Amino acid sequence: AQSVTQLGSHVSVSEGALVLLRCNYSSSVPPYLFWYVQYPNQGLQLLLKYTTGATLVKGINGFEAEFKKSETSFHLTKPSAHMSDAAEYFCAVSGGIQGAQKLVFGQGTRLTINP
Amino acid sequence: NAGVTQTPKFQVLKTGQSMTLQCAQDMNHEYMSWYRQDPGMGLRLIHYSVGAGITDQGEVPNGYNVSRSTTEDFPLRLLSAAPSQTSVYFCASRREGGYSPLHFGNGTRLTVT
């Protein structure tokens, strides 16, 4: 079975500062990993994904994440925060192609950007 | 393309009432799913379908029924609503293949009193 833990339900940073949202996963098979973003009163949108290959993954809006198998982590970063980045972010894992039918989400991290 | 369309956007039910949450997608996606979102718990999978006529349970299926008679539609039925089912419900679809991203609807906010 797969599980996801997002460290910190709320993260607050200043505009222009580094954004770091933490995600650790558990999976008995090679995982597929995703980050989604949710803006108020909307559904979730894909930011980026890792399946196989390069461990540093670049997504939309300047976000990137690095898959670290030894640390079972998939942390999301952005070098310089923008006010429009304020949203809730979800890390998700599926058990590779075998467990692809059941995507498991973390609890979410609400990102606030201070002017 | 409209993407994934959910109706209604808001609904208030009394305990014991039944209702159906509608979900339709126009992207010809084989896979469709229902999640519920509760504060501090992220999204939890209720039911999913990998094609017309094929459905299976997710993490929290109790109290919910689904069917999939067409590729486009995947309704979620609450047979006897309970206050514990107060939540925001999201329908999502994707192409077959586990690395394909989910496309989400805008959600249905359900309150059971």
Short mmCIF file of C-alpha atoms in Angstrom, two decimals:
data_model
loop_
_atom_site.label_atom_id
_atom_site.label_comp_id
_atom_site.label_asym_id
_atom_site.label_seq_id
_atom_site.Cartn_x
_atom_site.Cartn_y
_atom_site.Cartn_z
CA ALA A 1 0.00 0.00 0.00
CA GLN A 2 1.05 3.58 -0.59
CA SER A 3 0.89 6.55 1.76
CA VAL A 4 1.95 10.19 1.73
CA THR A 5 2.91 12.56 4.53
CA GLN A 6 3.13 16.28 3.94
CA LEU A 7 5.07 18.06 6.66
CA GLY A 8 3.34 21.28 7.66
CA SER A 9 -0.32 21.97 7.03
CA HIS A 10 0.45 25.69 6.65
CA VAL A 11 3.54 27.35 5.21
CA SER A 12 4.01 31.11 5.03
CA VAL A 13 6.77 32.84 3.03
CA SER A 14 7.50 36.36 1.87
CA GLU A 15 7.13 37.35 -1.76
CA GLY A 16 10.43 36.63 -3.51
CA ALA A 17 11.55 34.05 -0.94
CA LEU A 18 12.22 30.37 -1.50
CA VAL A 19 9.22 28.06 -1.36
CA LEU A 20 9.82 24.57 0.08
CA LEU A 21 6.92 22.16 0.59
CA ARG A 22 7.84 18.79 2.02
CA CYS A 23 6.48 15.41 1.00
CA ASN A 24 7.51 11.94 2.14
CA TYR A 25 5.98 8.81 0.73
CA SER A 26 5.78 5.12 1.44
CA SER A 27 5.46 2.59 -1.34
CA SER A 28 6.23 -1.11 -1.65
CA VAL A 29 6.84 -0.75 -5.38
CA PRO A 30 8.54 1.94 -7.45
CA PRO A 31 6.21 4.90 -7.10
CA TYR A 32 4.70 7.42 -9.43
CA LEU A 33 4.70 10.80 -7.65
CA PHE A 34 2.66 13.92 -8.33
CA TRP A 35 2.17 17.44 -7.03
CA TYR A 36 -1.20 19.10 -7.56
CA VAL A 37 -2.31 22.66 -6.75
CA GLN A 38 -5.78 23.79 -5.73
CA TYR A 39 -6.89 27.40 -5.97
CA PRO A 40 -9.96 28.52 -3.98
CA ASN A 41 -13.25 26.98 -5.09
CA GLN A 42 -11.60 24.99 -7.86
CA GLY A 43 -10.55 21.45 -8.54
CA LEU A 44 -6.94 20.31 -8.48
CA GLN A 45 -4.48 20.96 -11.31
CA LEU A 46 -1.29 19.02 -12.02
CA LEU A 47 1.95 20.90 -11.24
CA LEU A 48 4.42 18.14 -12.06
CA LYS A 49 4.96 14.40 -11.96
CA TYR A 50 7.72 11.82 -11.60
CA THR A 51 7.38 8.39 -13.15
CA THR A 52 10.82 7.15 -14.22
CA GLY A 53 14.05 8.66 -15.47
CA ALA A 54 15.43 12.02 -14.38
CA THR A 55 14.91 12.57 -10.67
CA LEU A 56 14.66 16.37 -10.90
CA VAL A 57 11.31 17.21 -12.41
CA LYS A 58 10.28 20.65 -13.63
CA GLY A 59 6.66 21.71 -13.65
CA ILE A 60 4.50 24.69 -14.43
CA ASN A 61 4.80 28.16 -12.88
CA GLY A 62 8.51 27.71 -12.01
CA PHE A 63 8.03 24.81 -9.60
CA GLU A 64 10.27 21.77 -9.47
CA ALA A 65 10.63 18.66 -7.32
CA GLU A 66 13.36 16.11 -6.76
CA PHE A 67 12.72 12.41 -6.26
CA LYS A 68 15.09 11.05 -3.61
CA LYS A 69 14.63 7.32 -3.26
CA SER A 70 17.02 6.99 -0.31
CA GLU A 71 15.02 9.58 1.65
CA THR A 72 11.60 8.54 0.26
CA SER A 73 10.99 12.20 -0.41
CA PHE A 74 9.57 14.34 -3.21
CA HIS A 75 9.82 17.93 -1.95
CA LEU A 76 8.43 20.80 -4.03
CA THR A 77 10.45 24.00 -4.46
CA LYS A 78 10.29 27.35 -6.19
CA PRO A 79 13.20 29.81 -6.00
CA SER A 80 11.12 32.97 -5.73
CA ALA A 81 7.54 33.08 -4.45
CA HIS A 82 4.89 35.15 -6.19
CA MET A 83 1.61 36.32 -4.74
CA SER A 84 -0.23 34.16 -7.27
CA ASP A 85 1.35 31.03 -5.73
CA ALA A 86 -0.98 31.27 -2.73
CA ALA A 87 -2.99 28.04 -2.85
CA GLU A 88 -3.21 24.57 -1.34
CA TYR A 89 -0.71 21.99 -2.57
CA PHE A 90 -1.14 18.23 -2.53
CA CYS A 91 1.46 15.52 -2.95
CA ALA A 92 0.19 12.20 -4.28
CA VAL A 93 1.57 8.72 -4.90
CA SER A 94 0.48 5.68 -6.83
CA GLY A 95 2.11 2.29 -6.80
CA GLY A 96 3.64 2.54 -10.23
CA ILE A 97 1.78 0.94 -13.09
CA GLN A 98 0.55 -1.89 -10.89
CA GLY A 99 -1.18 0.38 -8.43
CA ALA A 100 -2.08 3.11 -10.87
CA GLN A 101 -5.80 2.85 -10.22
CA LYS A 102 -5.55 4.26 -6.71
CA LEU A 103 -3.84 7.62 -6.37
CA VAL A 104 -3.26 8.42 -2.69
CA PHE A 105 -3.11 12.08 -1.64
CA GLY A 106 -1.39 13.73 1.28
CA GLN A 107 -3.20 15.98 3.71
CA GLY A 108 -2.30 19.15 1.82
CA THR A 109 -0.21 22.22 2.62
CA ARG A 110 -1.72 25.67 2.46
CA LEU A 111 0.82 28.18 1.15
CA THR A 112 0.46 31.84 2.13
CA ILE A 113 2.57 34.56 0.49
CA ASN A 114 3.26 37.71 2.50
CA PRO A 115 3.80 40.96 0.59
CA ASN B 1 -13.80 21.03 -24.53
CA ALA B 2 -15.61 21.46 -21.22
CA GLY B 3 -13.34 18.94 -19.45
CA VAL B 4 -14.92 17.43 -16.33
CA THR B 5 -18.33 18.85 -15.40
CA GLN B 6 -19.91 18.29 -12.01
CA THR B 7 -23.45 19.13 -10.98
CA PRO B 8 -24.78 20.48 -8.72
CA LYS B 9 -22.22 22.89 -7.26
CA PHE B 10 -23.94 23.01 -3.88
CA GLN B 11 -26.46 20.73 -2.19
CA VAL B 12 -28.08 20.55 1.24
CA LEU B 13 -29.70 17.27 2.28
CA LYS B 14 -31.49 16.07 5.36
CA THR B 15 -30.32 12.88 7.06
CA GLY B 16 -31.77 9.86 5.28
CA GLN B 17 -32.40 11.56 1.95
CA SER B 18 -30.88 10.20 -1.24
CA MET B 19 -29.31 12.02 -4.15
CA THR B 20 -27.03 11.59 -7.13
CA LEU B 21 -23.98 13.70 -7.87
CA GLN B 22 -23.43 13.95 -11.59
CA CYS B 23 -20.09 13.83 -13.38
CA ALA B 24 -19.48 14.01 -17.11
CA GLN B 25 -16.27 14.29 -19.14
CA ASP B 26 -15.82 14.98 -22.84
CA MET B 27 -12.20 13.89 -23.21
CA ASN B 28 -12.93 10.20 -23.92
CA HIS B 29 -11.04 9.19 -20.79
CA GLU B 30 -11.25 5.55 -19.79
CA TYR B 31 -10.55 6.15 -16.09
CA MET B 32 -12.92 8.10 -13.84
CA SER B 33 -12.98 8.47 -10.09
CA TRP B 34 -14.68 10.14 -7.14
CA TYR B 35 -12.85 11.71 -4.21
CA ARG B 36 -14.06 13.44 -1.10
CA GLN B 37 -12.10 16.30 0.43
CA ASP B 38 -12.24 16.98 4.15
CA PRO B 39 -10.14 19.52 6.11
CA GLY B 40 -6.82 18.07 7.24
CA MET B 41 -7.43 14.78 5.44
CA GLY B 42 -6.58 15.59 1.86
CA LEU B 43 -8.53 13.75 -0.80
CA ARG B 44 -9.75 10.21 -0.26
CA LEU B 45 -10.78 7.90 -3.06
CA ILE B 46 -14.40 6.68 -2.89
CA HIS B 47 -14.90 4.67 -6.10
CA TYR B 48 -13.26 4.46 -9.49
CA SER B 49 -13.89 3.02 -12.94
CA VAL B 50 -11.52 1.92 -15.67
CA GLY B 51 -14.19 1.79 -18.35
CA ALA B 52 -17.89 1.39 -19.06
CA GLY B 53 -19.33 -1.41 -16.98
CA ILE B 54 -16.28 -1.68 -14.68
CA THR B 55 -16.17 -0.10 -11.23
CA ASP B 56 -14.24 -0.78 -8.04
CA GLN B 57 -13.99 0.50 -4.48
CA GLY B 58 -11.50 3.00 -3.19
CA GLU B 59 -10.50 3.85 0.34
CA VAL B 60 -13.88 5.07 1.66
CA PRO B 61 -16.70 3.40 -0.35
CA ASN B 62 -19.28 2.83 2.40
CA GLY B 63 -22.52 4.73 1.89
CA TYR B 64 -21.86 5.40 -1.80
CA ASN B 65 -22.79 3.59 -5.01
CA VAL B 66 -21.55 4.12 -8.55
CA SER B 67 -22.21 2.77 -12.01
CA ARG B 68 -20.65 3.44 -15.40
CA SER B 69 -22.96 2.82 -18.32
CA THR B 70 -21.14 5.15 -20.74
CA THR B 71 -17.58 6.39 -21.14
CA GLU B 72 -18.67 9.96 -20.49
CA ASP B 73 -20.71 9.68 -17.29
CA PHE B 74 -19.89 8.47 -13.78
CA PRO B 75 -22.61 9.37 -11.25
CA LEU B 76 -22.16 8.98 -7.49
CA ARG B 77 -25.22 7.96 -5.47
CA LEU B 78 -25.83 8.55 -1.80
CA LEU B 79 -28.60 6.13 -0.82
CA SER B 80 -29.27 7.44 2.71
CA ALA B 81 -27.32 10.57 3.52
CA ALA B 82 -25.59 10.92 6.89
CA PRO B 83 -23.95 13.99 8.50
CA SER B 84 -20.57 12.22 8.13
CA GLN B 85 -20.98 12.58 4.38
CA THR B 86 -20.82 16.37 4.61
CA SER B 87 -17.84 17.11 2.39
CA VAL B 88 -16.64 18.48 -0.92
CA TYR B 89 -16.80 15.87 -3.65
CA PHE B 90 -14.53 15.86 -6.69
CA CYS B 91 -14.83 13.84 -9.85
CA ALA B 92 -11.64 13.26 -11.84
CA SER B 93 -10.75 11.49 -15.06
CA ARG B 94 -7.65 10.56 -17.02
CA ARG B 95 -6.47 8.51 -19.96
CA GLU B 96 -5.55 4.92 -19.16
CA GLY B 97 -1.97 4.58 -17.93
CA GLY B 98 -0.94 5.39 -14.39
CA TYR B 99 1.33 8.26 -15.32
CA SER B 100 -1.44 10.27 -16.99
CA PRO B 101 -2.53 13.24 -14.87
CA LEU B 102 -6.00 13.45 -13.36
CA HIS B 103 -8.33 16.15 -14.67
CA PHE B 104 -10.62 17.41 -11.92
CA GLY B 105 -14.06 18.97 -11.91
CA ASN B 106 -14.75 22.01 -9.76
CA GLY B 107 -16.42 20.02 -7.02
CA THR B 108 -19.80 19.64 -5.32
CA ARG B 109 -20.13 21.01 -1.80
CA LEU B 110 -22.58 18.77 0.09
CA THR B 111 -24.03 19.50 3.52
CA VAL B 112 -26.10 16.90 5.36
CA THR B 113 -28.11 18.19 8.31
#
